[in-house]
PDB file of C-alpha atoms in Angstrom:
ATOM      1  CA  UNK A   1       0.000   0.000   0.000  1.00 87.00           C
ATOM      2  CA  UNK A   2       1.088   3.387  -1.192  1.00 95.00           C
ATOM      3  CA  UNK A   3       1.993   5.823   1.553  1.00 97.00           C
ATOM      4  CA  UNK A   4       1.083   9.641   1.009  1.00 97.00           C
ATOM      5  CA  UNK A   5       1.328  12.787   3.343  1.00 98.00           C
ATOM      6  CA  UNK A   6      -0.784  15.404   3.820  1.00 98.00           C
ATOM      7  CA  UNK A   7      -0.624  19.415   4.561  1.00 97.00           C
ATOM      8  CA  UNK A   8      -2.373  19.003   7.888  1.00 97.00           C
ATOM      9  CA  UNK A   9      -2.952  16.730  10.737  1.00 97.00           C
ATOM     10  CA  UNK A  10      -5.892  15.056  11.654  1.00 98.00           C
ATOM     11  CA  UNK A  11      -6.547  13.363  15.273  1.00 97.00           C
ATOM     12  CA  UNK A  12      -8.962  13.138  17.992  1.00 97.00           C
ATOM     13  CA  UNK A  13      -9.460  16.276  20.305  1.00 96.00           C
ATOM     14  CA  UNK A  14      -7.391  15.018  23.636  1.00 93.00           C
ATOM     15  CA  UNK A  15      -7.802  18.211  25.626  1.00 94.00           C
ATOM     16  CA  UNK A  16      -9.425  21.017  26.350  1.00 94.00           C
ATOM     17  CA  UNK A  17      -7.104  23.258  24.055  1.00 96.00           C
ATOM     18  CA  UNK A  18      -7.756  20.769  21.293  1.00 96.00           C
ATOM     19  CA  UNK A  19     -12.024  21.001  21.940  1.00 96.00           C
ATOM     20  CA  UNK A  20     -11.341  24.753  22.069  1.00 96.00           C
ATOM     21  CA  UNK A  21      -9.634  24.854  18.407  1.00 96.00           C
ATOM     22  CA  UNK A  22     -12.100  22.690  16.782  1.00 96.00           C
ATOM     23  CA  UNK A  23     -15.085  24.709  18.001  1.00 96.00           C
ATOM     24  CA  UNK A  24     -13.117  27.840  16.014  1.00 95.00           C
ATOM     25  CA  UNK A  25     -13.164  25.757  13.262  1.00 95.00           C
ATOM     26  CA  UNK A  26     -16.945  25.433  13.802  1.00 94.00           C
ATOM     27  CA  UNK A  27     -17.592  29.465  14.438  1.00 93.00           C
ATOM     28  CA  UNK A  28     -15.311  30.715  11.853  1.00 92.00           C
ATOM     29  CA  UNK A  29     -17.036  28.255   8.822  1.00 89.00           C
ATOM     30  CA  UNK A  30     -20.515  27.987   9.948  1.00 82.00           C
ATOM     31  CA  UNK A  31     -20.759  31.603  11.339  1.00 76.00           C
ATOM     32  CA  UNK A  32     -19.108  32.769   7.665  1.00 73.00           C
ATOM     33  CA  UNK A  33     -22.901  31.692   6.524  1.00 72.00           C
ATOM     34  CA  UNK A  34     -24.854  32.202   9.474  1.00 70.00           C
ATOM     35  CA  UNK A  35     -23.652  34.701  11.754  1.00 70.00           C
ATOM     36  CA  UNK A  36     -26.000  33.553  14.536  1.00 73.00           C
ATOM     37  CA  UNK A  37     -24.134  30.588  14.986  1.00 72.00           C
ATOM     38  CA  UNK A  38     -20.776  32.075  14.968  1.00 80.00           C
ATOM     39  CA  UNK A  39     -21.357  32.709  19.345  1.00 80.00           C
ATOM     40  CA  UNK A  40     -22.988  29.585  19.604  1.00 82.00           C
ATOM     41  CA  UNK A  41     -20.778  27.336  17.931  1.00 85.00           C
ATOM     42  CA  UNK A  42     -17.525  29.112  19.595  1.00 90.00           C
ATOM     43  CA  UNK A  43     -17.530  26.772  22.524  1.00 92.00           C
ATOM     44  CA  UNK A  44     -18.238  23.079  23.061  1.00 94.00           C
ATOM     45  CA  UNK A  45     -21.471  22.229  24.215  1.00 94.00           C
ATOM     46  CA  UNK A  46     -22.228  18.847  26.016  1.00 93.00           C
ATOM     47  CA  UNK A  47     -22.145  15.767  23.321  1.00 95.00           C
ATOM     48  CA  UNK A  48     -18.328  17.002  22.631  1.00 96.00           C
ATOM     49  CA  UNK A  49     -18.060  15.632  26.440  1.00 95.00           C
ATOM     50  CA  UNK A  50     -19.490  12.801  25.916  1.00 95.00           C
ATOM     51  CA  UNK A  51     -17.833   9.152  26.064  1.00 94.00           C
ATOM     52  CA  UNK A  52     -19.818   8.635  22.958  1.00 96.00           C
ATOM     53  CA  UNK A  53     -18.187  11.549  21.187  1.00 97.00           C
ATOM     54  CA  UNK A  54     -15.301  11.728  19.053  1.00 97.00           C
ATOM     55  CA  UNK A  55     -14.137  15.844  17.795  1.00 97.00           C
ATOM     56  CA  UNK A  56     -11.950  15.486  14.773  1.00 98.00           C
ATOM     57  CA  UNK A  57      -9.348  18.111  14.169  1.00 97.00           C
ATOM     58  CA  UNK A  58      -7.161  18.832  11.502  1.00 98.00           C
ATOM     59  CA  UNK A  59      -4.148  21.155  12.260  1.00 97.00           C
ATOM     60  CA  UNK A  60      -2.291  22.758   9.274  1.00 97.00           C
ATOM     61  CA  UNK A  61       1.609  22.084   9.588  1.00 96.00           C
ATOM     62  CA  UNK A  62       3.015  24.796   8.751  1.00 95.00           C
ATOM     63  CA  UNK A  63       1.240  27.262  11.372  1.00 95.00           C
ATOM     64  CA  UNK A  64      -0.473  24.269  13.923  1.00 95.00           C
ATOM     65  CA  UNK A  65      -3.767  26.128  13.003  1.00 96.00           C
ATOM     66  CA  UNK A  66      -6.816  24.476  12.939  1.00 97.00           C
ATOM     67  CA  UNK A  67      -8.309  24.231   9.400  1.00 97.00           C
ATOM     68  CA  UNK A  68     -10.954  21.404   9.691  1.00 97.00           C
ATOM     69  CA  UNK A  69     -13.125  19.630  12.351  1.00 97.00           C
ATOM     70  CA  UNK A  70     -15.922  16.796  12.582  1.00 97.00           C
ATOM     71  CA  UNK A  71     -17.602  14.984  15.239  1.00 97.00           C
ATOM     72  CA  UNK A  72     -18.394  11.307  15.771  1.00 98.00           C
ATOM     73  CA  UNK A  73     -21.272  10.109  17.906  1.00 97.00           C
ATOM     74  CA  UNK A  74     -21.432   6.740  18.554  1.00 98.00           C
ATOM     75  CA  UNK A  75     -25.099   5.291  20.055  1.00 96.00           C
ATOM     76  CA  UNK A  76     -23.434   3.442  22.280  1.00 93.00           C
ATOM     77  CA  UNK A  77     -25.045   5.191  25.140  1.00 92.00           C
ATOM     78  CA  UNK A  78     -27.868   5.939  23.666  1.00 93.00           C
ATOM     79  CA  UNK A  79     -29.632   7.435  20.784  1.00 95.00           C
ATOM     80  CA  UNK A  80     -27.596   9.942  18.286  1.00 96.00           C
ATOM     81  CA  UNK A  81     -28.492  13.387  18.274  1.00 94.00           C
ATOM     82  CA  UNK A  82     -30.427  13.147  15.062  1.00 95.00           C
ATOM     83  CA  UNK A  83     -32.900  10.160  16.406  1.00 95.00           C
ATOM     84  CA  UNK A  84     -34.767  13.193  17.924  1.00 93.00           C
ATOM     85  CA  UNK A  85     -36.014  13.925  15.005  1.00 94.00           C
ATOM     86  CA  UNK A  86     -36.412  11.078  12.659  1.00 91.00           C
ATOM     87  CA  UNK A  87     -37.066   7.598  12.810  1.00 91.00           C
ATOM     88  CA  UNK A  88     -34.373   4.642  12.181  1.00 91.00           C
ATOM     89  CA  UNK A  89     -35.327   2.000   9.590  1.00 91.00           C
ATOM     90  CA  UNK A  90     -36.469  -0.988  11.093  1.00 92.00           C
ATOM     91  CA  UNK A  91     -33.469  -2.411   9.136  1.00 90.00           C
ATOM     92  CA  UNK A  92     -30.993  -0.576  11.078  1.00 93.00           C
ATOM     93  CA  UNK A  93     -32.300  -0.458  14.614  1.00 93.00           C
ATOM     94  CA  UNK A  94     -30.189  -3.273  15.676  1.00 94.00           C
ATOM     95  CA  UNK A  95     -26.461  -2.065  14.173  1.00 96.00           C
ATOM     96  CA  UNK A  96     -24.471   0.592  15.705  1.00 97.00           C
ATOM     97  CA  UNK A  97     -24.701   3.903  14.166  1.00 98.00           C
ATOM     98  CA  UNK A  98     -22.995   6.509  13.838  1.00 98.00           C
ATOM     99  CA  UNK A  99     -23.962  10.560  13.326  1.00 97.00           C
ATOM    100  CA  UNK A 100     -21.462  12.745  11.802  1.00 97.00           C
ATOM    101  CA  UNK A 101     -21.949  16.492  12.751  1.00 94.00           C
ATOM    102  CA  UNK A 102     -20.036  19.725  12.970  1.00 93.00           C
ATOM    103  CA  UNK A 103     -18.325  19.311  10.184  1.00 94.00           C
ATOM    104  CA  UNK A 104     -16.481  22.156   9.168  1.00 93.00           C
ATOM    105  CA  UNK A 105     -13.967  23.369   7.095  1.00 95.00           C
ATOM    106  CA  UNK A 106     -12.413  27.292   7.819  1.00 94.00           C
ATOM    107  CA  UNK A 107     -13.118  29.643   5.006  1.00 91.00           C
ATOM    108  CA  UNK A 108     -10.332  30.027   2.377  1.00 88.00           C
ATOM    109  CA  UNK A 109      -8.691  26.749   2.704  1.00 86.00           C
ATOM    110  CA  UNK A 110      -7.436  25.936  -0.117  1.00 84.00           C
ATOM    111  CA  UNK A 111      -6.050  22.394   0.514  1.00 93.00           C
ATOM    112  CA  UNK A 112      -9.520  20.472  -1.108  1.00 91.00           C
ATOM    113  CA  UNK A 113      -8.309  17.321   0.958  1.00 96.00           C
ATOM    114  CA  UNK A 114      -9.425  18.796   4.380  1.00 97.00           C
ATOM    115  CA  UNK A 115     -12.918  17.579   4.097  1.00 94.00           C
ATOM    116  CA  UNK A 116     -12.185  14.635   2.323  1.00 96.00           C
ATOM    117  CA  UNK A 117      -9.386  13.596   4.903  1.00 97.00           C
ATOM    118  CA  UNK A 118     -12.338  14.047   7.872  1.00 97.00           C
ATOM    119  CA  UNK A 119     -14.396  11.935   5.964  1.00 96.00           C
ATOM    120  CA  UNK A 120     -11.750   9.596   5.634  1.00 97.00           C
ATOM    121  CA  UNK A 121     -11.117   9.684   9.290  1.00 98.00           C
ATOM    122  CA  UNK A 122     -14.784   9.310  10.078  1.00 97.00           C
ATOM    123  CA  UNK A 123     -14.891   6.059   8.353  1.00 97.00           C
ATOM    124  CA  UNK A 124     -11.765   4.643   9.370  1.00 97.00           C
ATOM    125  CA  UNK A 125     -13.397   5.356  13.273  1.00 97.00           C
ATOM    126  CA  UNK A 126     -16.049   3.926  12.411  1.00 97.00           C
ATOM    127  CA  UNK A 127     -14.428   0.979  11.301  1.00 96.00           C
ATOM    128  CA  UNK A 128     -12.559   0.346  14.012  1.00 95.00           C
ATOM    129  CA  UNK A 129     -15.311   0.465  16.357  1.00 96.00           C
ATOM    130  CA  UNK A 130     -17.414  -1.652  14.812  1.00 96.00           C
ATOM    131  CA  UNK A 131     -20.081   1.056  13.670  1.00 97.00           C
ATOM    132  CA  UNK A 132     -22.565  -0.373  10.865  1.00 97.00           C
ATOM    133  CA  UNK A 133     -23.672   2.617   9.260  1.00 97.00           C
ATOM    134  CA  UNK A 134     -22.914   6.693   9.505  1.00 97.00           C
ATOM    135  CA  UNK A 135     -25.267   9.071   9.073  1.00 97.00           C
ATOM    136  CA  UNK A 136     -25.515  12.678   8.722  1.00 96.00           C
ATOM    137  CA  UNK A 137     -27.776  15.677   7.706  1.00 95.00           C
ATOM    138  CA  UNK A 138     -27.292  17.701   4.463  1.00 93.00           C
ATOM    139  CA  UNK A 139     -28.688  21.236   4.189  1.00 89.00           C
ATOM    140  CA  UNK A 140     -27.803  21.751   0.941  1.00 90.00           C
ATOM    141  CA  UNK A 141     -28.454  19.734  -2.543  1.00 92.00           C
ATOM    142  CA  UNK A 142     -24.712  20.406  -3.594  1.00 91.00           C
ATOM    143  CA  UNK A 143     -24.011  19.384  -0.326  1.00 91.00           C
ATOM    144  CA  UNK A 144     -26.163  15.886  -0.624  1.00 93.00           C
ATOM    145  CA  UNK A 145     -23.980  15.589  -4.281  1.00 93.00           C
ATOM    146  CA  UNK A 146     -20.923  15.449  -2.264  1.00 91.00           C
ATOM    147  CA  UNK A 147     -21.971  12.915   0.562  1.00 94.00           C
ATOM    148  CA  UNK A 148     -23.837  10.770  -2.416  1.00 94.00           C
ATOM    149  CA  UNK A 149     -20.374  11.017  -4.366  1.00 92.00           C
ATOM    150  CA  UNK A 150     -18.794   9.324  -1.555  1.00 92.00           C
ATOM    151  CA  UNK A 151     -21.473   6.253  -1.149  1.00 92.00           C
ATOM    152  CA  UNK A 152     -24.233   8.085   0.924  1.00 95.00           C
ATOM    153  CA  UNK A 153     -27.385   7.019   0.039  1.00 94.00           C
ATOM    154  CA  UNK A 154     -31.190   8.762   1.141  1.00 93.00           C
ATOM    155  CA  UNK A 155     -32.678   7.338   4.317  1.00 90.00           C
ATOM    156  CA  UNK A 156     -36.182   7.724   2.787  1.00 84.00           C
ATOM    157  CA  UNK A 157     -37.372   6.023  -0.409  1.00 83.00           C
ATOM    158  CA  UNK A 158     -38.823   9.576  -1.371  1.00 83.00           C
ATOM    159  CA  UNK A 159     -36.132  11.585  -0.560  1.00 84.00           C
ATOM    160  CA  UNK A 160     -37.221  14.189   1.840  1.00 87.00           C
ATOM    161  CA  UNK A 161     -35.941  16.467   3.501  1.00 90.00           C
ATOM    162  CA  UNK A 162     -37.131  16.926   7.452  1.00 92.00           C
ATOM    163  CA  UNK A 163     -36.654  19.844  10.003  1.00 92.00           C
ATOM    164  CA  UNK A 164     -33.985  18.592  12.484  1.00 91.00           C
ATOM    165  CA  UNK A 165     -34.191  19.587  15.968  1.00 89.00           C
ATOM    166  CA  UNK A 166     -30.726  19.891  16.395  1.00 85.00           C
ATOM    167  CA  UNK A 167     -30.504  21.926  13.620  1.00 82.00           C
ATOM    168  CA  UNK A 168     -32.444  25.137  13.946  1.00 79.00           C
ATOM    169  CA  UNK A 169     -35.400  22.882  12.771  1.00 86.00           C
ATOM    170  CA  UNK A 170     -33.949  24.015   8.973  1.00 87.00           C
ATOM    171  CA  UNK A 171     -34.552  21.329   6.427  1.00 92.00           C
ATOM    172  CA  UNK A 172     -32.150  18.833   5.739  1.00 94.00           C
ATOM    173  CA  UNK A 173     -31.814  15.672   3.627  1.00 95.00           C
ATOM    174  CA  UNK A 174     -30.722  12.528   5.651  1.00 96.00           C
ATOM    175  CA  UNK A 175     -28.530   9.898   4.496  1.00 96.00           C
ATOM    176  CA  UNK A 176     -26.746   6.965   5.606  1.00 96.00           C
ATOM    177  CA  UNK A 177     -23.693   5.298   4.739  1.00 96.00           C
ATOM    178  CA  UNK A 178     -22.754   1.477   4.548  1.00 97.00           C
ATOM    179  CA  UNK A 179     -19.804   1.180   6.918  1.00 97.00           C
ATOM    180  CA  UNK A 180     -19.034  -2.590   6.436  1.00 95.00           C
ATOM    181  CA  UNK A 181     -20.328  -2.874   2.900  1.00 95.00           C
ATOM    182  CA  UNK A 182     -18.299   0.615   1.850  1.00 96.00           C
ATOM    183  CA  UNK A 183     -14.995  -0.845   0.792  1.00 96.00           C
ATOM    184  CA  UNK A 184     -16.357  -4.118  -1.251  1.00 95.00           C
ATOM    185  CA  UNK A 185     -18.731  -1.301  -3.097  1.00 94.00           C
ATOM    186  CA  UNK A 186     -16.076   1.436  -3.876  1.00 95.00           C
ATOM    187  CA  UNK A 187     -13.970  -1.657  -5.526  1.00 95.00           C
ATOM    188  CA  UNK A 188     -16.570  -3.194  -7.324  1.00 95.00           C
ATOM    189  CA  UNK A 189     -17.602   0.038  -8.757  1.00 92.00           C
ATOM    190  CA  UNK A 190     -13.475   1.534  -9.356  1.00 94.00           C
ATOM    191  CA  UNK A 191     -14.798   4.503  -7.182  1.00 94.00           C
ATOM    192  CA  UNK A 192     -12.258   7.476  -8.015  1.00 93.00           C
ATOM    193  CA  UNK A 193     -12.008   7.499  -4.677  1.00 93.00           C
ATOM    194  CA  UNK A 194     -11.216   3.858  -4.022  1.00 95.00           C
ATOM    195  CA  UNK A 195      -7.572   4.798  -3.398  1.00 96.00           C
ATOM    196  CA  UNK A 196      -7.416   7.601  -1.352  1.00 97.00           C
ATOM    197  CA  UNK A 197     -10.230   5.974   1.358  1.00 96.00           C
ATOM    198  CA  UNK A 198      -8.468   2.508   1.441  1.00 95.00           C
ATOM    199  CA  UNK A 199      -5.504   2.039  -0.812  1.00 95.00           C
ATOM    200  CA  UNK A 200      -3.208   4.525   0.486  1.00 97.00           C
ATOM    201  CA  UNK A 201      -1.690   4.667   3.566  1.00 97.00           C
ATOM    202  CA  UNK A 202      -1.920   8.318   5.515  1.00 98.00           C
ATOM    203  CA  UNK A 203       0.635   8.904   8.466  1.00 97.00           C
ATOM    204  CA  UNK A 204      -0.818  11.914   9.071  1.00 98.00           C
ATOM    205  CA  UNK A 205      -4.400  10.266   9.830  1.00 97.00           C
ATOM    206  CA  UNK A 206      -3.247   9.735  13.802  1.00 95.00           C
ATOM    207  CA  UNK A 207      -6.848   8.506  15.142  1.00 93.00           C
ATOM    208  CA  UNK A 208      -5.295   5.662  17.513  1.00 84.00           C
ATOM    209  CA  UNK A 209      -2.300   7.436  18.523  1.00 70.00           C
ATOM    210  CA  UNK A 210      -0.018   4.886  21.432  1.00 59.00           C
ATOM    211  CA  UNK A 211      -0.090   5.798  24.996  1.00 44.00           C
ATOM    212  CA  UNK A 212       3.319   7.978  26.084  1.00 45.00           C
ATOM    213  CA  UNK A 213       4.705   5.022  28.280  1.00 43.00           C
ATOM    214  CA  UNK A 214       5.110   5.781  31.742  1.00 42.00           C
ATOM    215  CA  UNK A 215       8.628   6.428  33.129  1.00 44.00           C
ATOM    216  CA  UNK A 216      10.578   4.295  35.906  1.00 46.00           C
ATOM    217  CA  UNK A 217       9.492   7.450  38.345  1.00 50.00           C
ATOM    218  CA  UNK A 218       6.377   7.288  37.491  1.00 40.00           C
ATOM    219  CA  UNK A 219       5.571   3.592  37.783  1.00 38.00           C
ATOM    220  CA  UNK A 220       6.714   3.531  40.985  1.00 46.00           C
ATOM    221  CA  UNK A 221       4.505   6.119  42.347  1.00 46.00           C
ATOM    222  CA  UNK A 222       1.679   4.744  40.614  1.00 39.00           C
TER     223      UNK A 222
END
């Protein structure tokens, strides 16, 4: 397998200086578009604190400035953020899901791999822990285009969009994603972006970072 680097970072928020940098992420792109949010979305609220929750940033190299965040809730303690607004298919009910929210990119990026790298990371989390299917809100056709492009797929057979809750009760379309069926599909279908999601190797992807081991001073007072 191929191994490629990237212009930024991207781990799991450790601390609270980490939480604190991806919710600028979060006021500088979604307040760029909806000012209202920019106060709102400047701090973390309580699902970043949860043991369910996973932030994503990414942290350019050159400056350590954060340039892209997502979040990960699992419903492993109960039901994602979205379930208060729509109802799961009877054919998912009994697989772990996954929302992805908060997604956010700061304005003026330029590197077009940010969002694709969270995405990346997303599923790779998902992976790992054994989460069936993703699923996330769109508010925006061209933003459905991008989450179809990837493998997302409507969670109605009509297509609808619904107010979310969560959401400012604005309209979104909701789709889910095929965790454990995702790689087998982008193969069988020489997705153009096949390689980058599972045939290459990124470094800078650091989602399972290793423990610092302790030293001999420290395992003794332990």
């Amino acid at each position: 397998m191929p191994t490629a680097h990237l212009s930024f970072t991207v781990r799991i928020a450790r601390s609270p200086q980490d939480l604190q940098a991806a919710c600028q992420v979060r006021a500088q792109s979604y307040g760029h578009h909806l000012p209202e949010l920019r106060s709102t979305f400047a701090y973390p609220d309580a699902l970043d604190h949860s043991p369910a929750t996973a932030v994503l940033v990414c942290a350019d190299k050159a400056t350590g400035d954060p340039v892209g965040t997502a979040r990960i809730q699992v419903n492993s303690h109960g039901p994602l953020l979205i379930e208060g607004s729509i109802e799961v298919p009877e054919a998912m009910r009994d697989d772990a899901r996954a929302e992805i929210t908060r997604l956010a990119v700061v304005p003026g990026q330029t590197d077009p791999l940010v969002k694709l790298a969270l995405m990346k990371a997303s599923y790779l989390y998902c992976l790992a822990n054994q989460v069936r299917w993703m699923v996330i809100g769109a508010r925006s056709p061209a933003l459905v285009r991008q989450y179809r492009r990837l493998g997302f797929s409507s969670l109605y057979d009509d297509d609808r969009p619904v107010p979310l809750a969560h959401a400012g009760n604005i309209d979104h379309w909701v789709l889910a994603f095929d965790v454990r069926a995702a790689e087998r599909e982008w193969h069988a279908k020489h997705h153009p972006l096949y390689t980058f999601m599972v045939g290459t190797h990124h470094p800078d992807i650091r989602l399972f970072e290793p423990s610092r081991a302790l030293s001999r001073q420290e395992a003794l007072a332990a």
